[in-house]
PDB file of C-alpha atoms in Angstrom:
ATOM      1  CA  SER A 148     -17.443 -36.304 161.485  1.00 44.00           C
ATOM      2  CA  GLN A 149     -14.836 -34.305 163.325  1.00 48.00           C
ATOM      3  CA  GLN A 150     -11.192 -35.323 163.254  1.00 60.00           C
ATOM      4  CA  GLY A 151     -10.660 -34.749 166.916  1.00 65.00           C
ATOM      5  CA  GLU A 152     -11.097 -32.589 169.910  1.00 81.00           C
ATOM      6  CA  GLU A 153      -9.986 -29.165 170.965  1.00 86.00           C
ATOM      7  CA  ASP A 154      -9.315 -28.197 174.505  1.00 87.00           C
ATOM      8  CA  PRO A 155     -10.458 -26.073 176.198  1.00 93.00           C
ATOM      9  CA  GLN A 156     -13.818 -25.409 174.541  1.00 92.00           C
ATOM     10  CA  ALA A 157     -13.789 -21.902 175.982  1.00 95.00           C
ATOM     11  CA  LEU A 158     -11.050 -19.699 177.375  1.00 96.00           C
ATOM     12  CA  SER A 159     -11.286 -16.277 179.002  1.00 97.00           C
ATOM     13  CA  ILE A 160      -8.152 -14.255 179.769  1.00 97.00           C
ATOM     14  CA  GLN A 161      -7.022 -10.682 180.351  1.00 97.00           C
ATOM     15  CA  GLU A 162      -5.248  -8.607 177.740  1.00 97.00           C
ATOM     16  CA  GLY A 163      -1.523  -9.205 177.863  1.00 97.00           C
ATOM     17  CA  GLU A 164      -1.813 -12.789 179.037  1.00 97.00           C
ATOM     18  CA  ASN A 165      -0.911 -15.807 176.923  1.00 98.00           C
ATOM     19  CA  ALA A 166      -3.561 -18.148 175.527  1.00 97.00           C
ATOM     20  CA  THR A 167      -2.923 -21.824 174.835  1.00 97.00           C
ATOM     21  CA  MET A 168      -5.265 -24.069 172.898  1.00 97.00           C
ATOM     22  CA  ASN A 169      -4.815 -27.763 172.261  1.00 96.00           C
ATOM     23  CA  CYS A 170      -5.974 -29.981 169.439  1.00 95.00           C
ATOM     24  CA  SER A 171      -5.955 -33.741 169.087  1.00 95.00           C
ATOM     25  CA  TYR A 172      -6.562 -35.712 165.926  1.00 93.00           C
ATOM     26  CA  LYS A 173      -7.109 -39.338 165.032  1.00 91.00           C
ATOM     27  CA  THR A 174      -5.449 -40.271 161.740  1.00 88.00           C
ATOM     28  CA  SER A 175      -2.131 -39.727 159.979  1.00 90.00           C
ATOM     29  CA  ILE A 176      -1.772 -36.259 158.590  1.00 90.00           C
ATOM     30  CA  ASN A 177       0.088 -34.371 155.903  1.00 89.00           C
ATOM     31  CA  ASN A 178      -0.236 -31.093 157.746  1.00 91.00           C
ATOM     32  CA  LEU A 179      -2.193 -29.344 160.470  1.00 93.00           C
ATOM     33  CA  GLN A 180      -3.520 -25.817 160.202  1.00 94.00           C
ATOM     34  CA  TRP A 181      -5.041 -23.289 162.567  1.00 96.00           C
ATOM     35  CA  TYR A 182      -7.827 -20.939 161.536  1.00 96.00           C
ATOM     36  CA  ARG A 183      -9.585 -18.072 163.303  1.00 97.00           C
ATOM     37  CA  GLN A 184     -13.248 -17.189 162.975  1.00 96.00           C
ATOM     38  CA  ASN A 185     -14.813 -13.959 164.180  1.00 94.00           C
ATOM     39  CA  SER A 186     -18.501 -13.997 165.115  1.00 84.00           C
ATOM     40  CA  GLY A 187     -19.738 -16.651 162.662  1.00 72.00           C
ATOM     41  CA  ARG A 188     -17.950 -15.150 159.690  1.00 83.00           C
ATOM     42  CA  GLY A 189     -15.480 -16.778 157.331  1.00 88.00           C
ATOM     43  CA  LEU A 190     -12.336 -18.453 158.561  1.00 94.00           C
ATOM     44  CA  VAL A 191      -8.932 -16.828 158.345  1.00 95.00           C
ATOM     45  CA  HIS A 192      -5.843 -18.999 157.942  1.00 95.00           C
ATOM     46  CA  LEU A 193      -3.297 -18.398 160.716  1.00 96.00           C
ATOM     47  CA  ILE A 194      -0.510 -20.926 160.406  1.00 96.00           C
ATOM     48  CA  LEU A 195       0.337 -24.320 158.917  1.00 94.00           C
ATOM     49  CA  ILE A 196       2.683 -26.936 160.317  1.00 95.00           C
ATOM     50  CA  ARG A 197       3.734 -29.989 158.330  1.00 93.00           C
ATOM     51  CA  SER A 198       3.929 -33.495 159.742  1.00 93.00           C
ATOM     52  CA  ASN A 199       7.741 -33.417 159.720  1.00 95.00           C
ATOM     53  CA  GLU A 200       7.892 -30.159 161.673  1.00 96.00           C
ATOM     54  CA  ARG A 201       7.719 -29.874 165.457  1.00 97.00           C
ATOM     55  CA  GLU A 202       7.361 -26.144 166.020  1.00 98.00           C
ATOM     56  CA  LYS A 203       6.555 -23.068 163.995  1.00 97.00           C
ATOM     57  CA  HIS A 204       6.299 -19.357 164.772  1.00 97.00           C
ATOM     58  CA  SER A 205       4.420 -16.518 163.115  1.00 96.00           C
ATOM     59  CA  GLY A 206       4.382 -13.182 164.912  1.00 97.00           C
ATOM     60  CA  ARG A 207       2.694 -13.735 168.276  1.00 97.00           C
ATOM     61  CA  LEU A 208       1.669 -17.272 167.314  1.00 98.00           C
ATOM     62  CA  ARG A 209       3.566 -20.423 168.179  1.00 98.00           C
ATOM     63  CA  VAL A 210       2.377 -23.838 167.061  1.00 98.00           C
ATOM     64  CA  THR A 211       3.730 -27.180 168.139  1.00 98.00           C
ATOM     65  CA  LEU A 212       2.999 -30.597 166.679  1.00 98.00           C
ATOM     66  CA  ASP A 213       3.551 -33.983 168.296  1.00 97.00           C
ATOM     67  CA  THR A 214       2.710 -36.659 165.734  1.00 95.00           C
ATOM     68  CA  SER A 215       3.403 -39.474 168.203  1.00 96.00           C
ATOM     69  CA  LYS A 216       0.623 -38.138 170.426  1.00 95.00           C
ATOM     70  CA  LYS A 217      -1.443 -36.887 167.494  1.00 95.00           C
ATOM     71  CA  SER A 218      -1.747 -33.480 169.095  1.00 96.00           C
ATOM     72  CA  SER A 219      -0.969 -29.842 168.460  1.00 97.00           C
ATOM     73  CA  SER A 220      -1.053 -26.666 170.473  1.00 97.00           C
ATOM     74  CA  LEU A 221      -1.485 -23.024 169.523  1.00 98.00           C
ATOM     75  CA  LEU A 222       0.011 -20.369 171.780  1.00 98.00           C
ATOM     76  CA  ILE A 223      -0.963 -16.728 171.367  1.00 98.00           C
ATOM     77  CA  THR A 224       1.377 -14.495 173.337  1.00 98.00           C
ATOM     78  CA  ALA A 225       0.520 -11.077 174.747  1.00 98.00           C
ATOM     79  CA  SER A 226      -3.160 -11.416 173.828  1.00 97.00           C
ATOM     80  CA  ARG A 227      -5.163  -8.422 172.672  1.00 97.00           C
ATOM     81  CA  ALA A 228      -8.902  -7.762 172.769  1.00 96.00           C
ATOM     82  CA  ALA A 229      -8.851  -8.104 168.972  1.00 96.00           C
ATOM     83  CA  ASP A 230      -7.789 -11.761 169.389  1.00 97.00           C
ATOM     84  CA  THR A 231     -11.283 -12.545 170.711  1.00 97.00           C
ATOM     85  CA  ALA A 232     -12.570 -15.187 168.284  1.00 97.00           C
ATOM     86  CA  SER A 233     -13.029 -18.905 167.792  1.00 96.00           C
ATOM     87  CA  TYR A 234      -9.941 -20.890 166.855  1.00 97.00           C
ATOM     88  CA  PHE A 235     -10.064 -24.129 164.900  1.00 96.00           C
ATOM     89  CA  CYS A 236      -7.450 -26.694 164.085  1.00 95.00           C
ATOM     90  CA  ALA A 237      -7.830 -28.496 160.784  1.00 94.00           C
ATOM     91  CA  THR A 238      -5.936 -31.458 159.413  1.00 92.00           C
ATOM     92  CA  VAL A 239      -5.136 -32.591 155.901  1.00 87.00           C
ATOM     93  CA  GLY A 240      -4.782 -36.360 155.640  1.00 81.00           C
ATOM     94  CA  SER A 241      -1.719 -38.224 154.414  1.00 75.00           C
ATOM     95  CA  SER A 242      -3.220 -38.590 150.948  1.00 73.00           C
ATOM     96  CA  ASN A 243      -3.247 -34.769 150.795  1.00 62.00           C
ATOM     97  CA  THR A 244      -6.614 -34.486 149.150  1.00 69.00           C
ATOM     98  CA  GLY A 245      -6.956 -30.856 150.112  1.00 69.00           C
ATOM     99  CA  LYS A 246      -9.959 -31.705 152.299  1.00 84.00           C
ATOM    100  CA  LEU A 247      -9.796 -30.039 155.702  1.00 90.00           C
ATOM    101  CA  ILE A 248     -11.101 -31.910 158.731  1.00 91.00           C
ATOM    102  CA  PHE A 249     -11.851 -29.529 161.555  1.00 93.00           C
ATOM    103  CA  GLY A 250     -11.857 -29.793 165.302  1.00 92.00           C
ATOM    104  CA  GLN A 251     -14.713 -28.403 167.367  1.00 92.00           C
ATOM    105  CA  GLY A 252     -12.908 -25.181 168.109  1.00 93.00           C
ATOM    106  CA  THR A 253     -11.917 -23.103 171.120  1.00 95.00           C
ATOM    107  CA  THR A 254     -13.733 -19.851 171.857  1.00 95.00           C
ATOM    108  CA  LEU A 255     -11.281 -17.286 173.179  1.00 97.00           C
ATOM    109  CA  GLN A 256     -12.365 -14.134 174.991  1.00 97.00           C
ATOM    110  CA  VAL A 257      -9.710 -11.550 175.744  1.00 97.00           C
ATOM    111  CA  LYS A 258     -10.895  -8.953 178.234  1.00 96.00           C
ATOM    112  CA  PRO A 259      -9.493  -5.436 177.946  1.00 92.00           C
TER     113      PRO A 259
ATOM    114  CA  LYS B  58      -6.855  -9.290 144.745  1.00 68.00           C
ATOM    115  CA  ALA B  59     -10.493  -9.455 145.670  1.00 81.00           C
ATOM    116  CA  GLY B  60     -11.347 -12.132 148.222  1.00 93.00           C
ATOM    117  CA  VAL B  61     -13.731 -15.036 147.955  1.00 96.00           C
ATOM    118  CA  THR B  62     -17.278 -13.879 147.306  1.00 97.00           C
ATOM    119  CA  GLN B  63     -20.364 -15.762 148.400  1.00 97.00           C
ATOM    120  CA  THR B  64     -23.912 -14.872 147.472  1.00 97.00           C
ATOM    121  CA  PRO B  65     -26.368 -14.445 148.934  1.00 97.00           C
ATOM    122  CA  ARG B  66     -25.097 -13.671 152.414  1.00 96.00           C
ATOM    123  CA  TYR B  67     -28.384 -14.491 154.098  1.00 97.00           C
ATOM    124  CA  LEU B  68     -31.251 -16.675 153.009  1.00 96.00           C
ATOM    125  CA  ILE B  69     -34.520 -17.755 154.587  1.00 98.00           C
ATOM    126  CA  LYS B  70     -36.379 -20.713 153.117  1.00 97.00           C
ATOM    127  CA  THR B  71     -39.134 -23.061 154.205  1.00 98.00           C
ATOM    128  CA  ARG B  72     -39.028 -26.825 154.498  1.00 98.00           C
ATOM    129  CA  GLY B  73     -39.313 -28.627 151.195  1.00 97.00           C
ATOM    130  CA  GLN B  74     -37.921 -25.789 149.123  1.00 98.00           C
ATOM    131  CA  GLN B  75     -34.592 -25.879 147.354  1.00 98.00           C
ATOM    132  CA  VAL B  76     -31.757 -23.392 147.449  1.00 98.00           C
ATOM    133  CA  THR B  77     -28.706 -22.523 145.356  1.00 98.00           C
ATOM    134  CA  LEU B  78     -25.654 -20.856 146.831  1.00 98.00           C
ATOM    135  CA  SER B  79     -22.866 -19.298 144.813  1.00 98.00           C
ATOM    136  CA  CYS B  80     -19.132 -18.925 145.348  1.00 98.00           C
ATOM    137  CA  SER B  81     -16.725 -16.850 143.273  1.00 98.00           C
ATOM    138  CA  PRO B  82     -13.103 -17.706 143.995  1.00 96.00           C
ATOM    139  CA  ILE B  83     -10.077 -15.474 144.227  1.00 95.00           C
ATOM    140  CA  SER B  84      -8.728 -14.761 140.752  1.00 94.00           C
ATOM    141  CA  GLY B  85      -6.477 -17.624 139.688  1.00 93.00           C
ATOM    142  CA  HIS B  86      -7.891 -20.086 142.204  1.00 93.00           C
ATOM    143  CA  ARG B  87      -9.244 -23.194 140.541  1.00 93.00           C
ATOM    144  CA  SER B  88     -10.102 -25.353 143.544  1.00 93.00           C
ATOM    145  CA  VAL B  89     -13.340 -24.742 145.426  1.00 95.00           C
ATOM    146  CA  SER B  90     -14.492 -26.564 148.544  1.00 95.00           C
ATOM    147  CA  TRP B  91     -17.716 -26.247 150.500  1.00 96.00           C
ATOM    148  CA  TYR B  92     -18.210 -26.668 154.241  1.00 96.00           C
ATOM    149  CA  GLN B  93     -21.277 -26.656 156.455  1.00 97.00           C
ATOM    150  CA  GLN B  94     -21.040 -25.165 159.931  1.00 96.00           C
ATOM    151  CA  THR B  95     -23.648 -25.846 162.612  1.00 95.00           C
ATOM    152  CA  PRO B  96     -23.500 -25.452 166.400  1.00 91.00           C
ATOM    153  CA  GLY B  97     -24.035 -29.185 166.882  1.00 88.00           C
ATOM    154  CA  GLN B  98     -21.831 -30.744 164.217  1.00 90.00           C
ATOM    155  CA  GLY B  99     -19.248 -28.009 163.792  1.00 92.00           C
ATOM    156  CA  LEU B 100     -17.468 -27.582 160.474  1.00 94.00           C
ATOM    157  CA  GLN B 101     -18.043 -30.433 158.057  1.00 95.00           C
ATOM    158  CA  PHE B 102     -16.686 -30.923 154.566  1.00 94.00           C
ATOM    159  CA  LEU B 103     -19.291 -31.121 151.821  1.00 95.00           C
ATOM    160  CA  PHE B 104     -17.368 -31.395 148.546  1.00 92.00           C
ATOM    161  CA  GLU B 105     -14.382 -30.159 146.562  1.00 93.00           C
ATOM    162  CA  TYR B 106     -14.212 -29.201 142.904  1.00 94.00           C
ATOM    163  CA  PHE B 107     -11.264 -28.670 140.619  1.00 92.00           C
ATOM    164  CA  SER B 108     -11.432 -28.070 136.884  1.00 91.00           C
ATOM    165  CA  GLU B 109     -15.190 -28.630 136.898  1.00 93.00           C
ATOM    166  CA  THR B 110     -14.743 -32.107 138.440  1.00 93.00           C
ATOM    167  CA  GLN B 111     -15.795 -33.198 141.891  1.00 92.00           C
ATOM    168  CA  ARG B 112     -12.684 -34.593 143.575  1.00 89.00           C
ATOM    169  CA  ASN B 113     -14.007 -35.308 147.025  1.00 87.00           C
ATOM    170  CA  LYS B 114     -17.365 -35.633 148.663  1.00 91.00           C
ATOM    171  CA  GLY B 115     -18.240 -35.578 152.331  1.00 91.00           C
ATOM    172  CA  ASN B 116     -20.799 -37.671 154.138  1.00 92.00           C
ATOM    173  CA  PHE B 117     -23.946 -35.794 153.185  1.00 95.00           C
ATOM    174  CA  PRO B 118     -27.162 -37.038 151.573  1.00 96.00           C
ATOM    175  CA  GLY B 119     -27.767 -36.743 147.864  1.00 95.00           C
ATOM    176  CA  ARG B 120     -29.930 -33.663 148.456  1.00 97.00           C
ATOM    177  CA  PHE B 121     -26.661 -31.768 148.606  1.00 98.00           C
ATOM    178  CA  SER B 122     -25.049 -31.288 145.229  1.00 97.00           C
ATOM    179  CA  GLY B 123     -22.666 -28.914 143.591  1.00 97.00           C
ATOM    180  CA  ARG B 124     -20.954 -27.993 140.399  1.00 97.00           C
ATOM    181  CA  GLN B 125     -18.143 -25.851 139.117  1.00 97.00           C
ATOM    182  CA  PHE B 126     -18.089 -23.780 135.971  1.00 97.00           C
ATOM    183  CA  SER B 127     -15.279 -23.203 133.516  1.00 96.00           C
ATOM    184  CA  ASN B 128     -14.480 -19.852 135.161  1.00 95.00           C
ATOM    185  CA  SER B 129     -14.015 -21.736 138.478  1.00 95.00           C
ATOM    186  CA  ARG B 130     -17.130 -20.261 140.044  1.00 97.00           C
ATOM    187  CA  SER B 131     -19.056 -22.863 141.989  1.00 98.00           C
ATOM    188  CA  GLU B 132     -22.614 -23.395 143.085  1.00 98.00           C
ATOM    189  CA  MET B 133     -24.061 -25.751 145.621  1.00 98.00           C
ATOM    190  CA  ASN B 134     -27.668 -26.812 145.692  1.00 98.00           C
ATOM    191  CA  VAL B 135     -29.740 -28.244 148.497  1.00 98.00           C
ATOM    192  CA  SER B 136     -33.069 -29.742 147.530  1.00 96.00           C
ATOM    193  CA  THR B 137     -36.038 -30.612 149.730  1.00 97.00           C
ATOM    194  CA  LEU B 138     -34.769 -28.485 152.586  1.00 98.00           C
ATOM    195  CA  GLU B 139     -35.027 -29.752 156.151  1.00 97.00           C
ATOM    196  CA  LEU B 140     -34.887 -27.778 159.387  1.00 97.00           C
ATOM    197  CA  GLY B 141     -31.493 -29.338 160.090  1.00 96.00           C
ATOM    198  CA  ASP B 142     -30.045 -27.775 156.967  1.00 97.00           C
ATOM    199  CA  SER B 143     -30.027 -24.414 158.739  1.00 98.00           C
ATOM    200  CA  ALA B 144     -26.347 -23.553 158.880  1.00 97.00           C
ATOM    201  CA  LEU B 145     -23.555 -21.295 157.768  1.00 97.00           C
ATOM    202  CA  TYR B 146     -22.283 -22.559 154.415  1.00 97.00           C
ATOM    203  CA  LEU B 147     -18.684 -21.653 153.762  1.00 97.00           C
ATOM    204  CA  CYS B 148     -16.829 -21.775 150.509  1.00 96.00           C
ATOM    205  CA  ALA B 149     -13.038 -22.068 150.447  1.00 95.00           C
ATOM    206  CA  THR B 150     -10.794 -21.677 147.442  1.00 94.00           C
ATOM    207  CA  ALA B 151      -7.187 -22.493 146.627  1.00 92.00           C
ATOM    208  CA  PRO B 152      -4.909 -22.228 143.608  1.00 89.00           C
ATOM    209  CA  GLY B 153      -4.789 -25.981 143.087  1.00 82.00           C
ATOM    210  CA  PRO B 154      -6.356 -29.230 144.196  1.00 75.00           C
ATOM    211  CA  SER B 155      -3.894 -30.103 146.884  1.00 67.00           C
ATOM    212  CA  THR B 156      -2.757 -26.660 147.913  1.00 69.00           C
ATOM    213  CA  ASP B 157      -2.316 -26.484 151.640  1.00 76.00           C
ATOM    214  CA  THR B 158      -3.891 -23.171 152.580  1.00 87.00           C
ATOM    215  CA  GLN B 159      -7.511 -22.485 151.771  1.00 90.00           C
ATOM    216  CA  TYR B 160      -9.097 -19.049 151.627  1.00 93.00           C
ATOM    217  CA  PHE B 161     -12.580 -18.795 152.999  1.00 95.00           C
ATOM    218  CA  GLY B 162     -15.458 -16.597 151.966  1.00 96.00           C
ATOM    219  CA  PRO B 163     -17.754 -14.846 154.481  1.00 96.00           C
ATOM    220  CA  GLY B 164     -20.348 -17.597 154.200  1.00 96.00           C
ATOM    221  CA  THR B 165     -24.049 -17.812 153.444  1.00 97.00           C
ATOM    222  CA  ARG B 166     -26.329 -18.031 156.463  1.00 97.00           C
ATOM    223  CA  LEU B 167     -29.246 -20.306 155.555  1.00 98.00           C
ATOM    224  CA  THR B 168     -32.264 -20.464 157.812  1.00 98.00           C
ATOM    225  CA  VAL B 169     -34.915 -23.098 157.120  1.00 98.00           C
ATOM    226  CA  LEU B 170     -38.311 -22.469 158.711  1.00 97.00           C
TER     227      LEU B 170
END
């Protein structure tokens, strides 16, 4: 079963705009990760944030984590058409088994 | 380094048949996990192998099985296929059993008719 929910399920924006996706989870975590998937292909790891971190940056990506609310957000700044993809959050539980539990994903469309 | 390789990329089977999917990890990666992706259920964990041992198993029936070889390559098998087994099967590899980041292959698209 899924760990939690992602919001929104779908997002459509213009190139240059920012895109924000939210993820909620249910149990204690070791870390939370964001992955991107293009057109039903394999997933690409974007960024990882540990349970003791609150914010992390990587290029145009900014991730926040609020463990008290069991939620995370992914911000993509200055979106490009090439950012069009599905984005998934995935959690690793406190026991750090290496098993990823995924959210349902957000489908992002960036219009040129 | 070459990425994760999955074969075959596409597969069409009929109900009742069985299928074997293969995953070759990135060189040096010894942990292999399998995930099933469907439109209805999303991405679900199937199992994880490290050093030829299954470390974790997801909530799937016994028709789903897997194994890992001494060279870290892994196979998963689905017997007595059902229509609902149609999915994208993704393999992910990592250097170790509890390594944070996993590297995914392109997947095998299985269609059961």
